[in-house]
Short mmCIF file of C-alpha atoms in Angstrom, two decimals:
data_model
loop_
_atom_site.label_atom_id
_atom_site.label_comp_id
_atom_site.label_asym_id
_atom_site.label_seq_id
_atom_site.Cartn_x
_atom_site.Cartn_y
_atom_site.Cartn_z
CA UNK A 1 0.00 0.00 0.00
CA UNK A 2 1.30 3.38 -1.06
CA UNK A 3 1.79 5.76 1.56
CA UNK A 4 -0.87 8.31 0.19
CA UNK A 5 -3.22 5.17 0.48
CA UNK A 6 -2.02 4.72 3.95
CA UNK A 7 -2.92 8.02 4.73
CA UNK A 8 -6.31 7.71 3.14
CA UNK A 9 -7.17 4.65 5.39
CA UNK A 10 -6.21 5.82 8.54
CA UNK A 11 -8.37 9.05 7.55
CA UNK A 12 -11.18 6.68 7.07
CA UNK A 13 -10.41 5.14 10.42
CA UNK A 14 -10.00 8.04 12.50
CA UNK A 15 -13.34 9.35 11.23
CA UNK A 16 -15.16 6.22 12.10
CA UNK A 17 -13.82 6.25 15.51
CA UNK A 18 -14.72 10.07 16.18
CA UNK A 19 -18.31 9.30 14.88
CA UNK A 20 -18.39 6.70 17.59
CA UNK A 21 -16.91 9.01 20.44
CA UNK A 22 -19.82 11.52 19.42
CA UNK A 23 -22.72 8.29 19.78
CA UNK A 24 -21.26 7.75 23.51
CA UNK A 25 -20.88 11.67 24.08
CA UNK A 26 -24.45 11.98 22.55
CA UNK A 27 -25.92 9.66 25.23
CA UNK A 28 -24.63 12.03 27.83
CA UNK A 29 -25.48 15.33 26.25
CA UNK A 30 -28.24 16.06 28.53
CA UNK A 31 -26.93 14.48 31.99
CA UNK A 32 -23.26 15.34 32.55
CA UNK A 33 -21.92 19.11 32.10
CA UNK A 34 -19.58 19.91 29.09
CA UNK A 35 -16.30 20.00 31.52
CA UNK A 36 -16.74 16.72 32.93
CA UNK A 37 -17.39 15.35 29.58
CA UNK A 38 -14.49 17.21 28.09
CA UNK A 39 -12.43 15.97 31.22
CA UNK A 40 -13.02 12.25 30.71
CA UNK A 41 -12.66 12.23 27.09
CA UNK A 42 -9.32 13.27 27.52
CA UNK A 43 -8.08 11.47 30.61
CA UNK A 44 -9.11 8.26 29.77
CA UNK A 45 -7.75 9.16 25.93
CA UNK A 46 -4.31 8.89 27.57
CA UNK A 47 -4.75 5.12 27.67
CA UNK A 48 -4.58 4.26 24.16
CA UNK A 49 -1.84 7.14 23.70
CA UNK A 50 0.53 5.46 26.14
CA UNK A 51 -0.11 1.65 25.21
CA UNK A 52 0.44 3.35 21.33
CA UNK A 53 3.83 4.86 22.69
CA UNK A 54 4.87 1.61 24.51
CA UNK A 55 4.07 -0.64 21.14
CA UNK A 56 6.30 1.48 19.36
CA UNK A 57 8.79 1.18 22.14
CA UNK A 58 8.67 5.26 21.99
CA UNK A 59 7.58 5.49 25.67
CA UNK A 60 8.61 7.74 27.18
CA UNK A 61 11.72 8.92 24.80
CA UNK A 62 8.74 9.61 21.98
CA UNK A 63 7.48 12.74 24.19
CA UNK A 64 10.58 14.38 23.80
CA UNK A 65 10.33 17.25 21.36
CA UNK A 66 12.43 20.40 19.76
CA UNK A 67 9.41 22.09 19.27
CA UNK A 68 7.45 22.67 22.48
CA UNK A 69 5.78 26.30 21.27
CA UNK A 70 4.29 24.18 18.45
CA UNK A 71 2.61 21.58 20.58
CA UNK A 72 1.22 24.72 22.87
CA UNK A 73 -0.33 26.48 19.93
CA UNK A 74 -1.64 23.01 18.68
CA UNK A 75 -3.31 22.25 21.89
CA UNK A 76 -4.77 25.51 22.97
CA UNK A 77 -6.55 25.63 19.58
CA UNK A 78 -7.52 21.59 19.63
CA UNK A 79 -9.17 22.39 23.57
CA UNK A 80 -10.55 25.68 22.56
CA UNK A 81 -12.07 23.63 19.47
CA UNK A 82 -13.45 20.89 21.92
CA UNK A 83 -15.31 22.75 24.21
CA UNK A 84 -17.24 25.06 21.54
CA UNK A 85 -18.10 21.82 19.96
CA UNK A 86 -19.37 20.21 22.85
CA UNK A 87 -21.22 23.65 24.09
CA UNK A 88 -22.88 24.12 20.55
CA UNK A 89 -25.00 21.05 20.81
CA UNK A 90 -26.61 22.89 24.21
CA UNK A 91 -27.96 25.64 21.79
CA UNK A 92 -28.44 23.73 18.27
CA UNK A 93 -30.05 21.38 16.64
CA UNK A 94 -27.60 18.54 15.65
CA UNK A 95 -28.07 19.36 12.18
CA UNK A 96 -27.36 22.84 12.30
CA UNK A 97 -24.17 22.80 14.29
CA UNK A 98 -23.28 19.97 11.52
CA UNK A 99 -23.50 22.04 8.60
CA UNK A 100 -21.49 24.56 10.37
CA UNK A 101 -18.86 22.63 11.73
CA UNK A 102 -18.49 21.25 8.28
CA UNK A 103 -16.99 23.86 6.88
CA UNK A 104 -13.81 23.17 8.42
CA UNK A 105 -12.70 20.86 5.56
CA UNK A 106 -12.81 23.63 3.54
CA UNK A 107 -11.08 26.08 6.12
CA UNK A 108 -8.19 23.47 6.14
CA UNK A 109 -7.85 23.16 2.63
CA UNK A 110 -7.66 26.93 2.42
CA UNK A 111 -5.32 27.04 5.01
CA UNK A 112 -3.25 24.35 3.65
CA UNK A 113 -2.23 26.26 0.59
CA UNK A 114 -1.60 29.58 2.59
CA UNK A 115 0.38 28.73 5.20
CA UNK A 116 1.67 24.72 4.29
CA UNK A 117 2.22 25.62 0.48
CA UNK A 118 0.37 22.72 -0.17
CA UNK A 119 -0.53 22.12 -4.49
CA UNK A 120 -4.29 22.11 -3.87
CA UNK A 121 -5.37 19.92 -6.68
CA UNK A 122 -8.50 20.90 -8.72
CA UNK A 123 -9.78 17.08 -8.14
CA UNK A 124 -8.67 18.08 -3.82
CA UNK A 125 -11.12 20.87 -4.25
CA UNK A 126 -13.46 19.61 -6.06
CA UNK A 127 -14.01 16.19 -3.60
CA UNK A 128 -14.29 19.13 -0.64
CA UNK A 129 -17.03 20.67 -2.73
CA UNK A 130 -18.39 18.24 -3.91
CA UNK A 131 -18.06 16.65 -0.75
CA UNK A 132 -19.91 19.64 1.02
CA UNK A 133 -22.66 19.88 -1.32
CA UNK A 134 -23.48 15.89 -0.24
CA UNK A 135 -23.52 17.17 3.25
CA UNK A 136 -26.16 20.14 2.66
CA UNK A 137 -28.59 17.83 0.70
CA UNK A 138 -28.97 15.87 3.70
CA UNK A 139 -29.02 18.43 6.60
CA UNK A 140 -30.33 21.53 5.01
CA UNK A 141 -33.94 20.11 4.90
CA UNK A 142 -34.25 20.30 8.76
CA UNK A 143 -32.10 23.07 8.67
CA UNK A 144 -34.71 25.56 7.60
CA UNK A 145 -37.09 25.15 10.35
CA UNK A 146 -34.93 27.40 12.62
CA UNK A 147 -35.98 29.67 15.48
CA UNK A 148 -33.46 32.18 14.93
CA UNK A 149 -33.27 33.63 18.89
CA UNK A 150 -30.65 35.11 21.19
CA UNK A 151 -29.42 31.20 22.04
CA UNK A 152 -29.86 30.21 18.34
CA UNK A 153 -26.97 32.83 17.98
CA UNK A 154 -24.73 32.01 20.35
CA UNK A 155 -25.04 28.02 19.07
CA UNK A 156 -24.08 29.57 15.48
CA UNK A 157 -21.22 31.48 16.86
CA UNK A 158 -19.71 29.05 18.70
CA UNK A 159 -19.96 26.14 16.23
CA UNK A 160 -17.99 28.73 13.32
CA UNK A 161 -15.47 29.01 16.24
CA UNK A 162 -14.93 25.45 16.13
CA UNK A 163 -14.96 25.04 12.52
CA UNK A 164 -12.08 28.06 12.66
CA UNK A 165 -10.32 26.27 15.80
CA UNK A 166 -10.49 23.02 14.11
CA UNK A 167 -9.30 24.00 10.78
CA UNK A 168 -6.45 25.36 12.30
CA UNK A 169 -6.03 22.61 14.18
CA UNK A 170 -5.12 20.20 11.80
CA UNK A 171 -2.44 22.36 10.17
CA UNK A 172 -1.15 22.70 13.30
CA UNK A 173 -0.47 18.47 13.46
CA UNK A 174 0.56 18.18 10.03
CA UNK A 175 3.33 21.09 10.65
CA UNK A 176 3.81 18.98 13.18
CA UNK A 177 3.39 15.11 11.90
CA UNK A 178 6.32 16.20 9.78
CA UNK A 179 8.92 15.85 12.67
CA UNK A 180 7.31 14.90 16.22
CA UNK A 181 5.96 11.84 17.28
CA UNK A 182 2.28 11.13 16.43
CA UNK A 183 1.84 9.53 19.97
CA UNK A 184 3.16 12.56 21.54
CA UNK A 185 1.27 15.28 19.65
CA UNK A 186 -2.01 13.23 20.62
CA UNK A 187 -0.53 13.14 24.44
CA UNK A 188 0.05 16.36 25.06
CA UNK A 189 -2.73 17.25 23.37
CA UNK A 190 -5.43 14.94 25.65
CA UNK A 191 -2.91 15.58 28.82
CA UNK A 192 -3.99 20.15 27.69
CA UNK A 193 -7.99 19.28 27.41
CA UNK A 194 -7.57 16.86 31.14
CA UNK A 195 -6.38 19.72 32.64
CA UNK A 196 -8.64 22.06 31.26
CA UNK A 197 -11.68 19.78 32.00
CA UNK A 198 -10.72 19.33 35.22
CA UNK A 199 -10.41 23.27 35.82
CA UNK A 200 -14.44 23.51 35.59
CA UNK A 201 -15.09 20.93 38.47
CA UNK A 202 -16.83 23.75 40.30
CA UNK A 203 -19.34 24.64 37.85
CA UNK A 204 -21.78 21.82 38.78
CA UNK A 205 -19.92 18.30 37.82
CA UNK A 206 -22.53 15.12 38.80
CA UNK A 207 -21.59 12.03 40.37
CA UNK A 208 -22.34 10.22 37.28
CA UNK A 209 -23.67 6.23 37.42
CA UNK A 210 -22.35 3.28 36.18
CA UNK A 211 -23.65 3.45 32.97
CA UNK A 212 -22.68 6.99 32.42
CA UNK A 213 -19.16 5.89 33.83
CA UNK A 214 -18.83 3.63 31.07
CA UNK A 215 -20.10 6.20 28.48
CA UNK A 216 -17.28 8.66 29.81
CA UNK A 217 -14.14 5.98 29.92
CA UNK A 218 -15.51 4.69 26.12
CA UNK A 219 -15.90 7.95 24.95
CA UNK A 220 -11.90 9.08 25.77
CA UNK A 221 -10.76 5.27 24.73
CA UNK A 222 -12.60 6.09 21.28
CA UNK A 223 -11.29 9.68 20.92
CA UNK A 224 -7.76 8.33 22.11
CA UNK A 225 -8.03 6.00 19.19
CA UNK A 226 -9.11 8.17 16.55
CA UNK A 227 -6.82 11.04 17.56
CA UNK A 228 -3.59 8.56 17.25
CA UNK A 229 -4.85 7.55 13.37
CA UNK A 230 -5.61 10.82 12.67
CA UNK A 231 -2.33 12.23 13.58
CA UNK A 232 -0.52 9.46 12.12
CA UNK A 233 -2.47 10.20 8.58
CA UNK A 234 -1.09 13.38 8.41
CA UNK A 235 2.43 11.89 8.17
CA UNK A 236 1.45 10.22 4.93
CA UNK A 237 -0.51 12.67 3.12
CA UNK A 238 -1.53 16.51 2.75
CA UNK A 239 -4.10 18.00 4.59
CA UNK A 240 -5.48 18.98 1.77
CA UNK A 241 -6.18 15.46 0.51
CA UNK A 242 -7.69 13.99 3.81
CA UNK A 243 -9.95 17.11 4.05
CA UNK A 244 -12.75 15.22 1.59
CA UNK A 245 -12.47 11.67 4.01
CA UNK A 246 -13.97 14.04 6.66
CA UNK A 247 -17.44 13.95 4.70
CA UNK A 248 -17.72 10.42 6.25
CA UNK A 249 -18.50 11.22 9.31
CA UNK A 250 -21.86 11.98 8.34
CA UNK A 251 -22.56 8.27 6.64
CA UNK A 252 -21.08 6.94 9.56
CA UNK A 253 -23.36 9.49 12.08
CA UNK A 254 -26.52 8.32 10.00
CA UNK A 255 -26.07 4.76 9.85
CA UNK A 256 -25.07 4.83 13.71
CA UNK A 257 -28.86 6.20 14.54
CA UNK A 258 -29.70 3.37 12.83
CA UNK A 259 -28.15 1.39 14.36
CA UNK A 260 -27.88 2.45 17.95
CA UNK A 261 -31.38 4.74 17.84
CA UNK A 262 -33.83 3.09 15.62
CA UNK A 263 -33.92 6.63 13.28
CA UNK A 264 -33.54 5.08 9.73
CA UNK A 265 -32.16 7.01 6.89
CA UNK A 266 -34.33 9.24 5.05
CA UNK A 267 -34.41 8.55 0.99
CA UNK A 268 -32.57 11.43 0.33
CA UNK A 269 -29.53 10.02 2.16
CA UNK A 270 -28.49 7.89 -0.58
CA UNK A 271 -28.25 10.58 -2.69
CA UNK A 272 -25.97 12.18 -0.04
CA UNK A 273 -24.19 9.48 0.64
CA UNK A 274 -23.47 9.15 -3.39
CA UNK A 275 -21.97 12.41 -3.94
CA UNK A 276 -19.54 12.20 -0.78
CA UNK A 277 -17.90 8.92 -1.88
CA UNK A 278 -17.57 10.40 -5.18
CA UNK A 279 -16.40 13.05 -4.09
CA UNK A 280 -13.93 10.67 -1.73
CA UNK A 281 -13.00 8.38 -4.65
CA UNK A 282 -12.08 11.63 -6.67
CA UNK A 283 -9.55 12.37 -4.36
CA UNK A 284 -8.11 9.29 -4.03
CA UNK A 285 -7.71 8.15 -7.23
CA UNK A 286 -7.42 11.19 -9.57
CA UNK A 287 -5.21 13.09 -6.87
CA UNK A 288 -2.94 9.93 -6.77
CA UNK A 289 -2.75 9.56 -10.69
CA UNK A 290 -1.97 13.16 -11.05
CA UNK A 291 1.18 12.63 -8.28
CA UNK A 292 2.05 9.62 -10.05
CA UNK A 293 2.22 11.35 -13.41
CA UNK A 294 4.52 14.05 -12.14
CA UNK A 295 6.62 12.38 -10.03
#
């Protein structure tokens, strides 16, 4: 497997395991305040991180680093981007905060070729397009229904923060994939948003029960995951290029209310779901055959 291909499937995988952090953080939406959740997400994250770290016999030389200002920036913008996403869903509909927060492919892309020098290829824009356009057909339906108010506002604000935050983000860990350790960036990252969570334990934090204990450890073991093949993706391909695989996330979201809340897909999902692997097998193969072709 080429490493651009490489790339491409730990993308995939990354995205599958975020969609399943959000099912376990969307069974505690309404029960357990944003801090907690955003503290056990991360502390429990560290798990994975370390075992990753020891497999790779990296623990604890792999959190060394040259580049310590880097990580800082990386993290306060990942945290910053985790709590507005997590506070969003308090004021919007999931749909709504979707279709916003989507637009940080396209940020990152943009981003990319400004401050990366990434070659944005026309197929790389066109799958994040393309990709986008999938993404509207399905949400924008129960999108239009809003009751635009003074929370309604605040919801919108904070989810374009997060799109912004996240965008940055991920230029942030492919400056950074390029020379640190992917365990490490992930660590430090998690070890930033534990610390953080754990600063808001006197703004109302619940004893939480047994199920909701096991909700909060799965939820950081899932994000732990998904943070490690993310960051290692961006060692084997551009930012630019992954941006499209994000567009998953919404198959996966829909098929996981199938599957975990007995909401079945609307017709119009297929449709949706048509244009963003398109739009995914565009990149992949056209951007490929274009490197190919040039190298």
């Amino acid at each position: 497997m080429s490493s651009e291909f490489k790339g491409i499937a730990l993308r995939i995988g990354a995205t599958a395991f975020f969609t399943l952090m959000v099912v376990f953080i969307k069974f505690l939406a309404d029960t357990v305040p944003v801090g907690q959740v955003v503290f056990y997400r991360s502390a429990f994250a560290l798990i994975p991180l370390v075992l990753y770290l020891m497999l790779t016999r990296e623990f604890p030389s792999g959190l060394r680093t040259k580049r310590p200002g880097s990580h800082v920036l990386r993290c306060l913008l990942g945290c910053m981007a985790m709590f507005a996403s997590f506070a969003s869903l308090k004021f919007l509909p999931l749909s709504h905060a979707s279709i916003i927060g989507y637009l940080a492919p396209v940020l990152a892309v943009a981003l990319a070729a400004v401050l990366l020098r990434e070659v944005v290829s026309n197929a790389r824009w066109f799958g994040v397009i393309f990709g986008l356009i999938g993404v509207l057909i399905l949400v924008l339906p129960s999108a239009t229904a809003a009751e635009v108010d003074r929370a309604y506002l605040i919801g919108v604000g904070l989810a374009f923060a997060m799109a912004v935050l996240t965008a940055g983000a991920k230029i942030q860990i492919r400056s950074l994939a390029l020379t640190e350790n992917a365990g490490a960036i992930a660590f430090y990252f998690a070890l930033t948003c534990t610390v953080a969570g754990l600063a808001t334990i006197g703004f109302g934090w619940v004893t939480p029960t047994w199920e909701q204990l096991g909700l909060l450890i799965c939820t950081g073991l899932a994000g732990g995951v998904a943070h490690i093949l993310m960051t290692v993706s961006y060692q084997h391909s551009d930012v630019s290029k992954l941006a499209a695989f994000e567009y998953l996330s919404l198959i996966f979201a829909v098929l996981a209310d199938a599957l975990f809340f007995d909401i079945l897909p609307e017709p119009v999902f297929y449709l949706s779901a048509a244009l963003i692997i398109g739009a995914t097998l565009i990149v992949a193969l056209k951007d490929t055959r274009r490197k190919e072709q040039t190298a």
